Amino acid sequence: MKRNKIIIRVLILGILAVGIISGRNFIKQRPGQLQPAAQTQGSVKYWTCAMHPSVKSAQPGKCPLCGMDLIPVETQVAPVYEEEAKEGAFYGCGIKEFGHCPHCDEGKPDAQCICGEHKFMIKGEEINCPVCGRKLEKLSKEDLSSISKNIAGTLALSKRQMELSGIANAKVIKANVFKEIRTVGKIAYDPDLTIAQEEYLIALETFNKVSNSPDSDVVRRAGDLVEKSKFRLKVLGMSDAQLEELEEAKESQRSLILPEDKVWVYADIYEYELSWIKEGLTVRVTTQAYAGEEFKGVIRAINPILDPATRSLRVRLEIDNLMKKLKPEMFVDVFIQAELSDDVLSVGREAILDTGARKIVWVDSGQGSFEAREITVGPEGLALIDGQRIKVFPVLSGLTEGEYVVTKGNFLLDSQSQLTGGMSVLWGGATEIKEEETKTESAPPATQHKH
């Protein structure tokens, strides 16, 4: 009896084994289906906190900082199929970094210029590049890692993550970037500059009188006196154009000490705003003494020397004062409207993550794919977009017109990049600063001399 039971059990196990093997063979031999050559599920690298990515644990548990449940960080493993494993090669058009294309490289930029569109590779297809038409070349691992030096990282979100993230983006466009600078000024009362102008005019008159003298030494001294007087006026803030006007008028500017049809206003511009300031810009001036009334003028001169205490530079404005309402020593509010240029590629301020050492934007590549990209920008300004004033930065390099950048949720993307095993794009700034400090600390001490 026992022998019969043993025989039955052996038969059942044999049948099951044959069924399993047959099933595997059947699945393998199904036509048109590729089977994974390697396991596609990622393994748990470690456990971390969604709020504190610096916390890492080999086991699940609670965050020691906030008490939240730790979440797993899995190794992202893409499925590798047997057919693809046989091909195994990547091909690209040979453009190694953004900002280049065949048309520009050959010195023939035209309407077909496609700068920045070579950031993809086609796997296993030895054809021509669909963008520029060049024959694709086989790319090595080194080529793949150096396709673009300004890419700080990449990230892919699932459809569910996209729904919960609330990410918003904006199109990179060309706009008229401008800036309105507001500062405080004062109606000039400058007897020192008036006296310096008189001295220059006297020196110039003396030189003209002795220029035909047979005594070359007298002519030389008179010329030196003119140059020194002229240099002093430049130090006091007068421009070359103003000096020419002074020479033609042959009289000092009385408006520096008395109200005239035109008065001078001295205003200070901070160092970070200097790139917007240039001679000839129109300005408007208001004062509490005449509420609601505006006085218009232009920037006539910019001082050559920065004030080290306030980190500002003085500009001289010539303001219309036909009714002689503006008096010397009156305080005024100054408004300067400066335009960078028309049709400048620009990006909103909220899209930029500033590390202090570099500026990063997250580019939305579509279908949940994002790319952290380092860009170079100019001074912050304003742009009129859809009837609203938006704070923007002019883009000097790193982006192309028509791309989409994340304007809401970029910090969330940076955090998600860390949670999926990547590195924060904001991390580099502190590191670079720390490296600079380390270099300074390790530098040999300067030689000390006794006096």
Coordinates of C-alpha atoms in Angstrom, one line a residue:
M1 CA 0.0 0.0 0.0
K2 CA 2.7 2.4 0.9
R3 CA 4.6 1.4 -2.2
N4 CA 1.6 2.4 -4.4
K5 CA 1.3 5.8 -2.7
I6 CA 5.0 6.5 -3.4
I7 CA 4.6 5.6 -7.0
I8 CA 1.6 7.8 -7.4
R9 CA 3.4 10.8 -5.8
V10 CA 6.4 10.3 -8.2
L11 CA 4.1 10.2 -11.2
I12 CA 2.3 13.5 -10.1
L13 CA 5.6 15.3 -9.6
G14 CA 6.9 14.1 -13.0
I15 CA 3.7 15.3 -14.8
L16 CA 4.0 18.7 -13.1
A17 CA 7.7 19.0 -14.1
V18 CA 6.9 18.2 -17.7
G19 CA 4.1 20.7 -17.8
I20 CA 6.3 23.5 -16.4
I21 CA 9.1 22.8 -18.9
S22 CA 6.6 22.6 -21.8
G23 CA 5.0 25.8 -20.7
R24 CA 8.4 27.6 -20.7
N25 CA 9.2 26.2 -24.1
F26 CA 5.8 27.3 -25.4
I27 CA 6.3 30.9 -24.1
K28 CA 9.8 31.1 -25.5
Q29 CA 8.7 29.9 -29.0
R30 CA 5.7 32.3 -29.4
P31 CA 6.4 34.1 -32.7
G32 CA 6.9 37.9 -32.6
Q33 CA 7.5 38.2 -28.9
L34 CA 10.7 39.4 -27.4
Q35 CA 11.7 38.0 -24.0
P36 CA 13.8 39.9 -21.4
A37 CA 17.4 38.8 -21.4
A38 CA 17.8 40.2 -17.9
Q39 CA 15.5 40.9 -14.9
T40 CA 13.8 44.3 -15.4
Q41 CA 12.6 44.9 -11.8
G42 CA 14.9 47.3 -9.9
S43 CA 16.3 46.2 -6.5
V44 CA 16.0 48.5 -3.4
K45 CA 19.3 50.4 -3.1
Y46 CA 18.4 51.9 0.3
W47 CA 15.5 53.5 2.2
T48 CA 15.2 57.3 2.6
C49 CA 12.9 60.1 3.8
A50 CA 10.8 62.1 1.3
M51 CA 11.5 65.2 3.3
H52 CA 15.1 64.5 4.2
P53 CA 16.9 62.8 1.3
S54 CA 20.2 62.9 3.3
V55 CA 18.7 60.1 5.6
K56 CA 19.7 56.7 4.2
S57 CA 19.0 53.3 5.8
A58 CA 19.5 49.7 4.7
Q59 CA 16.2 48.7 6.4
P60 CA 12.7 50.2 6.3
G61 CA 11.6 52.3 9.3
K62 CA 11.0 55.8 10.5
C63 CA 12.9 59.0 9.7
P64 CA 14.9 60.0 12.7
L65 CA 14.4 63.7 11.9
C66 CA 10.6 63.9 11.3
G67 CA 9.2 60.4 12.0
M68 CA 7.8 59.8 8.6
D69 CA 7.9 56.3 7.0
L70 CA 11.0 55.7 4.9
I71 CA 10.4 55.0 1.2
P72 CA 12.5 52.7 -1.0
V73 CA 14.9 54.0 -3.6
E74 CA 15.1 51.4 -6.3
T75 CA 17.8 50.8 -8.9
Q76 CA 16.3 51.9 -12.2
V77 CA 16.8 49.1 -14.6
A78 CA 15.5 49.3 -18.2
P79 CA 14.3 46.1 -19.8
V80 CA 16.9 44.6 -22.2
Y81 CA 15.5 42.3 -24.9
E82 CA 17.4 39.5 -26.6
E83 CA 16.9 41.1 -30.1
E84 CA 18.2 44.5 -28.8
A85 CA 21.1 42.9 -27.0
K86 CA 22.3 41.5 -30.3
E87 CA 22.4 45.0 -31.9
G88 CA 23.9 46.8 -28.9
A89 CA 25.1 49.9 -30.8
F90 CA 24.1 53.5 -30.7
Y91 CA 24.4 55.9 -33.7
G92 CA 24.4 59.7 -33.7
C93 CA 25.0 62.5 -36.2
G94 CA 28.4 63.5 -34.7
I95 CA 27.4 66.8 -33.1
K96 CA 28.9 66.6 -29.6
E97 CA 27.3 69.5 -27.8
F98 CA 24.3 71.9 -28.0
G99 CA 24.5 75.1 -29.9
H100 CA 26.0 73.6 -33.1
C101 CA 24.5 72.4 -36.4
P102 CA 25.9 71.7 -39.8
H103 CA 24.6 75.0 -41.2
C104 CA 26.3 77.1 -38.5
D105 CA 29.5 75.0 -38.5
E106 CA 29.9 75.6 -42.2
G107 CA 29.3 79.3 -41.8
K108 CA 25.9 79.2 -43.6
P109 CA 23.2 79.8 -41.0
D110 CA 19.7 79.9 -42.6
A111 CA 16.1 79.2 -41.9
Q112 CA 16.8 75.5 -41.7
C113 CA 19.2 76.0 -38.8
I114 CA 18.5 73.5 -36.1
C115 CA 20.9 74.4 -33.3
G116 CA 20.4 72.4 -30.1
E117 CA 18.3 69.6 -31.7
H118 CA 21.0 66.9 -31.7
K119 CA 20.5 65.6 -28.2
F120 CA 19.1 62.2 -29.2
M121 CA 20.7 58.9 -30.4
I122 CA 19.0 56.2 -32.5
K123 CA 19.8 52.7 -31.3
G124 CA 20.6 50.0 -33.8
E125 CA 19.6 52.0 -36.9
E126 CA 22.4 52.9 -39.2
I127 CA 20.6 55.6 -41.2
N128 CA 20.9 59.4 -41.8
C129 CA 20.2 61.8 -39.0
P130 CA 16.5 62.9 -39.3
V131 CA 17.4 66.4 -38.2
C132 CA 20.4 67.4 -40.2
G133 CA 20.6 64.6 -42.8
R134 CA 24.2 63.6 -41.9
K135 CA 25.1 60.0 -42.0
L136 CA 24.9 58.5 -38.5
E137 CA 28.2 57.5 -36.8
K138 CA 28.6 54.8 -34.2
L139 CA 28.9 56.4 -30.8
S140 CA 31.2 55.1 -28.0
K141 CA 30.3 55.2 -24.3
E142 CA 32.5 58.3 -24.0
D143 CA 30.5 60.0 -26.8
L144 CA 27.3 59.2 -25.0
S145 CA 28.5 60.7 -21.7
S146 CA 29.8 63.9 -23.4
I147 CA 27.0 64.7 -25.8
S148 CA 26.3 67.9 -23.9
K149 CA 28.3 69.5 -21.2
N150 CA 25.5 71.7 -20.0
I151 CA 23.2 68.9 -19.0
A152 CA 23.1 68.7 -15.2
G153 CA 20.8 65.7 -14.9
T154 CA 17.7 64.0 -16.3
L155 CA 14.5 62.7 -14.7
A156 CA 11.5 60.7 -15.8
L157 CA 8.1 60.8 -14.0
S158 CA 5.3 58.3 -14.2
K159 CA 1.8 59.4 -15.3
R160 CA 0.6 59.2 -11.7
Q161 CA 3.5 61.3 -10.5
M162 CA 2.8 63.9 -13.2
E163 CA -0.9 64.1 -12.1
L164 CA 0.1 64.7 -8.5
S165 CA 3.0 67.1 -9.0
G166 CA 1.1 70.1 -10.4
I167 CA 4.1 71.0 -12.6
A168 CA 3.6 74.0 -14.9
N169 CA 5.8 75.1 -17.8
A170 CA 6.3 78.0 -20.1
K171 CA 7.6 78.4 -23.7
V172 CA 10.9 80.0 -24.2
I173 CA 10.2 83.0 -26.5
K174 CA 11.8 86.2 -27.7
A175 CA 10.6 89.3 -26.0
N176 CA 11.4 93.0 -25.6
V177 CA 13.3 93.1 -22.3
F178 CA 13.4 96.3 -20.4
K179 CA 14.0 97.6 -16.9
E180 CA 12.6 100.6 -15.0
I181 CA 15.2 101.9 -12.5
R182 CA 14.0 104.1 -9.7
T183 CA 16.4 106.1 -7.6
V184 CA 16.6 109.3 -5.6
G185 CA 18.3 112.4 -6.9
K186 CA 19.0 116.0 -6.0
I187 CA 19.0 119.2 -8.0
A188 CA 22.6 120.2 -8.4
Y189 CA 24.3 123.0 -6.5
D190 CA 27.9 122.5 -7.5
P191 CA 30.1 125.7 -7.2
D192 CA 33.2 123.5 -7.4
L193 CA 32.4 122.3 -10.8
T194 CA 31.5 125.8 -11.9
I195 CA 34.9 127.1 -10.8
A196 CA 36.6 124.2 -12.5
Q197 CA 34.8 125.0 -15.8
E198 CA 35.9 128.7 -15.5
E199 CA 39.5 127.5 -14.9
Y200 CA 39.3 125.3 -18.0
L201 CA 37.9 128.1 -20.2
I202 CA 40.7 130.5 -19.0
A203 CA 43.4 127.9 -19.7
L204 CA 41.9 127.3 -23.1
E205 CA 41.8 131.0 -23.9
T206 CA 45.4 131.5 -22.8
F207 CA 46.6 128.6 -25.0
N208 CA 44.9 130.1 -28.0
K209 CA 46.6 133.4 -27.4
V210 CA 50.1 131.9 -27.1
S211 CA 49.8 129.1 -29.6
N212 CA 51.6 131.2 -32.3
S213 CA 54.4 132.3 -29.8
P214 CA 58.0 131.7 -30.9
D215 CA 58.7 130.5 -27.4
S216 CA 57.9 126.8 -27.5
D217 CA 58.2 126.4 -23.7
V218 CA 55.4 128.9 -23.2
V219 CA 53.2 127.0 -25.7
R220 CA 54.0 123.7 -24.0
R221 CA 53.1 125.0 -20.5
A222 CA 49.9 126.5 -21.7
G223 CA 48.9 123.2 -23.4
D224 CA 49.7 121.3 -20.1
L225 CA 47.5 123.7 -18.2
V226 CA 44.6 123.0 -20.6
E227 CA 45.1 119.2 -20.3
K228 CA 45.2 119.3 -16.5
S229 CA 42.1 121.4 -16.3
K230 CA 40.3 119.1 -18.8
F231 CA 41.3 116.0 -16.8
R232 CA 39.9 117.6 -13.6
L233 CA 36.5 118.1 -15.3
K234 CA 36.4 114.5 -16.4
V235 CA 37.2 113.4 -12.8
L236 CA 34.3 115.6 -11.6
G237 CA 32.0 113.7 -14.1
M238 CA 31.8 115.7 -17.3
S239 CA 31.7 113.7 -20.5
D240 CA 33.7 114.5 -23.7
A241 CA 30.4 115.7 -25.4
Q242 CA 29.9 118.1 -22.5
L243 CA 33.4 119.4 -22.8
E244 CA 32.9 120.1 -26.5
E245 CA 29.7 122.0 -25.7
L246 CA 31.5 124.0 -23.0
E247 CA 34.3 124.9 -25.5
E248 CA 31.7 126.1 -28.0
A249 CA 29.6 128.1 -25.4
K250 CA 32.8 129.6 -23.9
E251 CA 31.0 130.1 -20.6
S252 CA 30.4 128.0 -17.5
Q253 CA 27.1 126.4 -16.7
R254 CA 25.2 128.8 -14.4
S255 CA 22.5 126.2 -13.9
L256 CA 24.9 124.4 -11.5
I257 CA 24.3 127.2 -8.9
L258 CA 21.1 129.0 -10.1
P259 CA 17.7 127.9 -11.5
E260 CA 17.7 128.0 -15.3
D261 CA 15.6 126.7 -18.2
K262 CA 17.6 123.5 -17.7
V263 CA 18.9 122.1 -14.4
W264 CA 21.2 119.4 -13.5
V265 CA 20.1 116.4 -11.3
Y266 CA 22.7 114.2 -9.6
A267 CA 21.4 110.6 -9.0
D268 CA 23.2 107.4 -7.8
I269 CA 22.9 104.1 -9.6
Y270 CA 23.8 100.8 -7.8
E271 CA 26.5 98.7 -9.2
Y272 CA 24.3 95.8 -10.2
E273 CA 22.2 98.1 -12.4
L274 CA 25.0 99.7 -14.3
S275 CA 24.7 97.4 -17.3
W276 CA 21.4 99.1 -18.1
I277 CA 22.7 102.7 -17.9
K278 CA 24.1 104.6 -20.9
E279 CA 24.2 108.3 -22.0
G280 CA 21.2 109.5 -23.9
L281 CA 18.6 107.5 -22.1
T282 CA 15.4 109.4 -21.4
V283 CA 14.4 110.0 -17.8
R284 CA 11.5 111.5 -15.8
V285 CA 11.6 113.3 -12.5
T286 CA 9.0 114.0 -9.9
T287 CA 9.1 116.0 -6.7
Q288 CA 6.8 116.3 -3.6
A289 CA 6.8 120.1 -4.1
Y290 CA 4.8 119.7 -7.3
A291 CA 2.7 116.5 -6.9
G292 CA 1.4 115.0 -10.1
E293 CA 3.8 116.9 -12.3
E294 CA 6.7 115.3 -14.2
F295 CA 9.9 116.9 -15.6
K296 CA 11.6 115.1 -18.4
G297 CA 15.3 115.0 -19.5
V298 CA 18.2 112.8 -20.5
I299 CA 21.3 111.2 -19.0
R300 CA 24.2 113.4 -20.1
A301 CA 27.1 112.0 -18.2
I302 CA 28.2 109.0 -16.1
N303 CA 30.9 109.4 -13.4
P304 CA 34.0 107.3 -14.1
I305 CA 34.6 106.4 -10.4
L306 CA 32.5 104.1 -8.3
D307 CA 31.7 105.1 -4.7
P308 CA 33.3 102.3 -2.6
A309 CA 31.1 103.0 0.4
T310 CA 27.7 102.8 -1.3
R311 CA 28.8 100.7 -4.3
S312 CA 27.0 103.2 -6.6
L313 CA 27.9 105.4 -9.5
R314 CA 26.7 109.0 -10.0
V315 CA 24.9 110.0 -13.2
R316 CA 24.2 113.5 -14.3
L317 CA 20.8 114.3 -15.7
E318 CA 19.8 117.4 -17.7
I319 CA 16.2 118.2 -16.9
D320 CA 13.9 120.7 -18.6
N321 CA 12.9 123.5 -16.1
L322 CA 11.1 126.1 -18.3
M323 CA 9.1 127.5 -15.4
K324 CA 12.1 127.4 -13.1
K325 CA 10.2 125.4 -10.5
L326 CA 13.1 123.1 -9.7
K327 CA 15.5 124.7 -7.3
P328 CA 19.1 123.7 -6.3
E329 CA 19.3 121.2 -3.5
M330 CA 15.7 119.9 -3.9
F331 CA 15.3 116.2 -3.7
V332 CA 13.5 114.4 -6.5
D333 CA 12.5 110.9 -7.5
V334 CA 14.2 109.7 -10.7
F335 CA 12.7 107.1 -13.1
I336 CA 14.9 105.7 -15.9
Q337 CA 13.4 103.4 -18.6
A338 CA 16.1 101.2 -20.1
E339 CA 15.7 98.7 -22.9
L340 CA 18.1 95.8 -23.5
S341 CA 17.0 95.3 -27.2
D342 CA 14.0 94.0 -29.1
D343 CA 13.3 90.2 -29.5
V344 CA 15.7 88.8 -26.9
L345 CA 15.4 85.1 -26.0
S346 CA 14.2 85.2 -22.4
V347 CA 13.0 82.9 -19.6
G348 CA 11.0 83.7 -16.5
R349 CA 12.7 84.2 -13.2
E350 CA 10.7 81.5 -11.5
A351 CA 12.1 78.9 -13.9
I352 CA 15.7 79.4 -12.7
L353 CA 17.3 77.5 -9.9
D354 CA 20.3 79.7 -8.8
T355 CA 23.0 77.8 -7.0
G356 CA 25.2 80.8 -6.7
A357 CA 27.8 79.2 -9.0
R358 CA 25.5 78.4 -11.9
K359 CA 21.9 78.8 -13.0
I360 CA 19.8 75.7 -13.8
V361 CA 16.4 75.2 -15.5
W362 CA 14.4 72.0 -15.9
V363 CA 13.5 71.6 -19.6
D364 CA 10.2 69.7 -20.2
S365 CA 10.9 67.2 -23.0
G366 CA 7.4 65.8 -22.9
Q367 CA 5.8 62.5 -21.8
G368 CA 7.2 62.9 -18.3
S369 CA 10.8 63.4 -19.3
F370 CA 12.7 66.3 -17.9
E371 CA 16.3 67.6 -18.3
A372 CA 18.2 69.8 -15.9
R373 CA 20.2 72.2 -18.0
E374 CA 22.8 74.8 -17.1
I375 CA 22.2 78.2 -18.8
T376 CA 23.9 81.6 -19.1
V377 CA 21.8 84.6 -18.6
G378 CA 22.1 88.4 -18.7
P379 CA 20.8 91.0 -16.2
E380 CA 17.3 90.6 -14.8
G381 CA 14.7 92.7 -16.5
L382 CA 11.0 92.9 -17.4
A383 CA 9.0 91.7 -20.4
L384 CA 5.4 92.5 -21.4
I385 CA 3.8 89.0 -21.9
D386 CA 0.1 88.6 -22.5
G387 CA -0.4 92.1 -21.1
Q388 CA 1.4 91.5 -17.9
R389 CA 4.8 92.6 -16.7
I390 CA 6.9 89.4 -16.0
K391 CA 10.3 89.3 -14.4
V392 CA 12.7 87.6 -16.9
F393 CA 16.3 86.9 -17.6
P394 CA 17.7 87.3 -21.2
V395 CA 19.2 83.9 -22.2
L396 CA 22.7 84.1 -23.6
S397 CA 23.2 80.3 -24.1
G398 CA 21.7 76.9 -23.1
L399 CA 18.2 77.2 -24.4
T400 CA 16.6 77.6 -27.9
E401 CA 13.3 79.3 -28.9
G402 CA 10.3 77.0 -28.6
E403 CA 11.5 74.8 -25.8
Y404 CA 9.5 74.5 -22.6
V405 CA 10.9 75.1 -19.2
V406 CA 9.3 74.3 -15.8
T407 CA 8.1 77.4 -14.0
K408 CA 6.2 75.6 -11.1
G409 CA 7.5 72.5 -9.4
N410 CA 11.2 72.8 -10.3
F411 CA 12.2 72.3 -6.7
L412 CA 10.0 69.3 -6.6
L413 CA 11.8 67.8 -9.6
D414 CA 15.1 68.4 -7.9
S415 CA 13.9 66.6 -4.8
Q416 CA 12.5 63.7 -6.9
S417 CA 15.9 63.5 -8.7
Q418 CA 17.5 62.8 -5.3
L419 CA 14.8 60.3 -4.3
T420 CA 15.5 58.2 -7.5
G421 CA 19.2 58.0 -6.7
G422 CA 20.3 61.1 -8.6
M423 CA 22.2 64.1 -7.4
S424 CA 20.6 67.5 -6.6
V425 CA 21.4 70.1 -9.3
L426 CA 21.6 72.6 -6.5
W427 CA 24.3 70.6 -4.8
G428 CA 27.1 71.8 -7.0
G429 CA 27.0 75.5 -5.8
A430 CA 27.9 74.7 -2.2
T431 CA 30.5 72.2 -3.3
E432 CA 32.2 74.6 -5.6
I433 CA 32.3 77.2 -2.9
K434 CA 33.6 74.7 -0.4
E435 CA 36.3 73.6 -2.8
E436 CA 37.3 77.3 -3.3
E437 CA 37.5 77.7 0.5
T438 CA 39.6 74.5 0.8
K439 CA 42.1 75.8 -1.9
T440 CA 42.3 79.1 0.1
E441 CA 43.0 77.3 3.4
S442 CA 45.6 75.0 1.8
A443 CA 47.5 77.9 0.1
P444 CA 50.9 78.5 1.7
P445 CA 51.0 81.5 4.0
A446 CA 52.4 84.8 2.6
T447 CA 56.0 85.7 3.5
Q448 CA 56.0 88.3 6.3
H449 CA 58.5 91.1 6.3
K450 CA 59.6 93.1 9.3
H451 CA 60.0 96.8 8.9

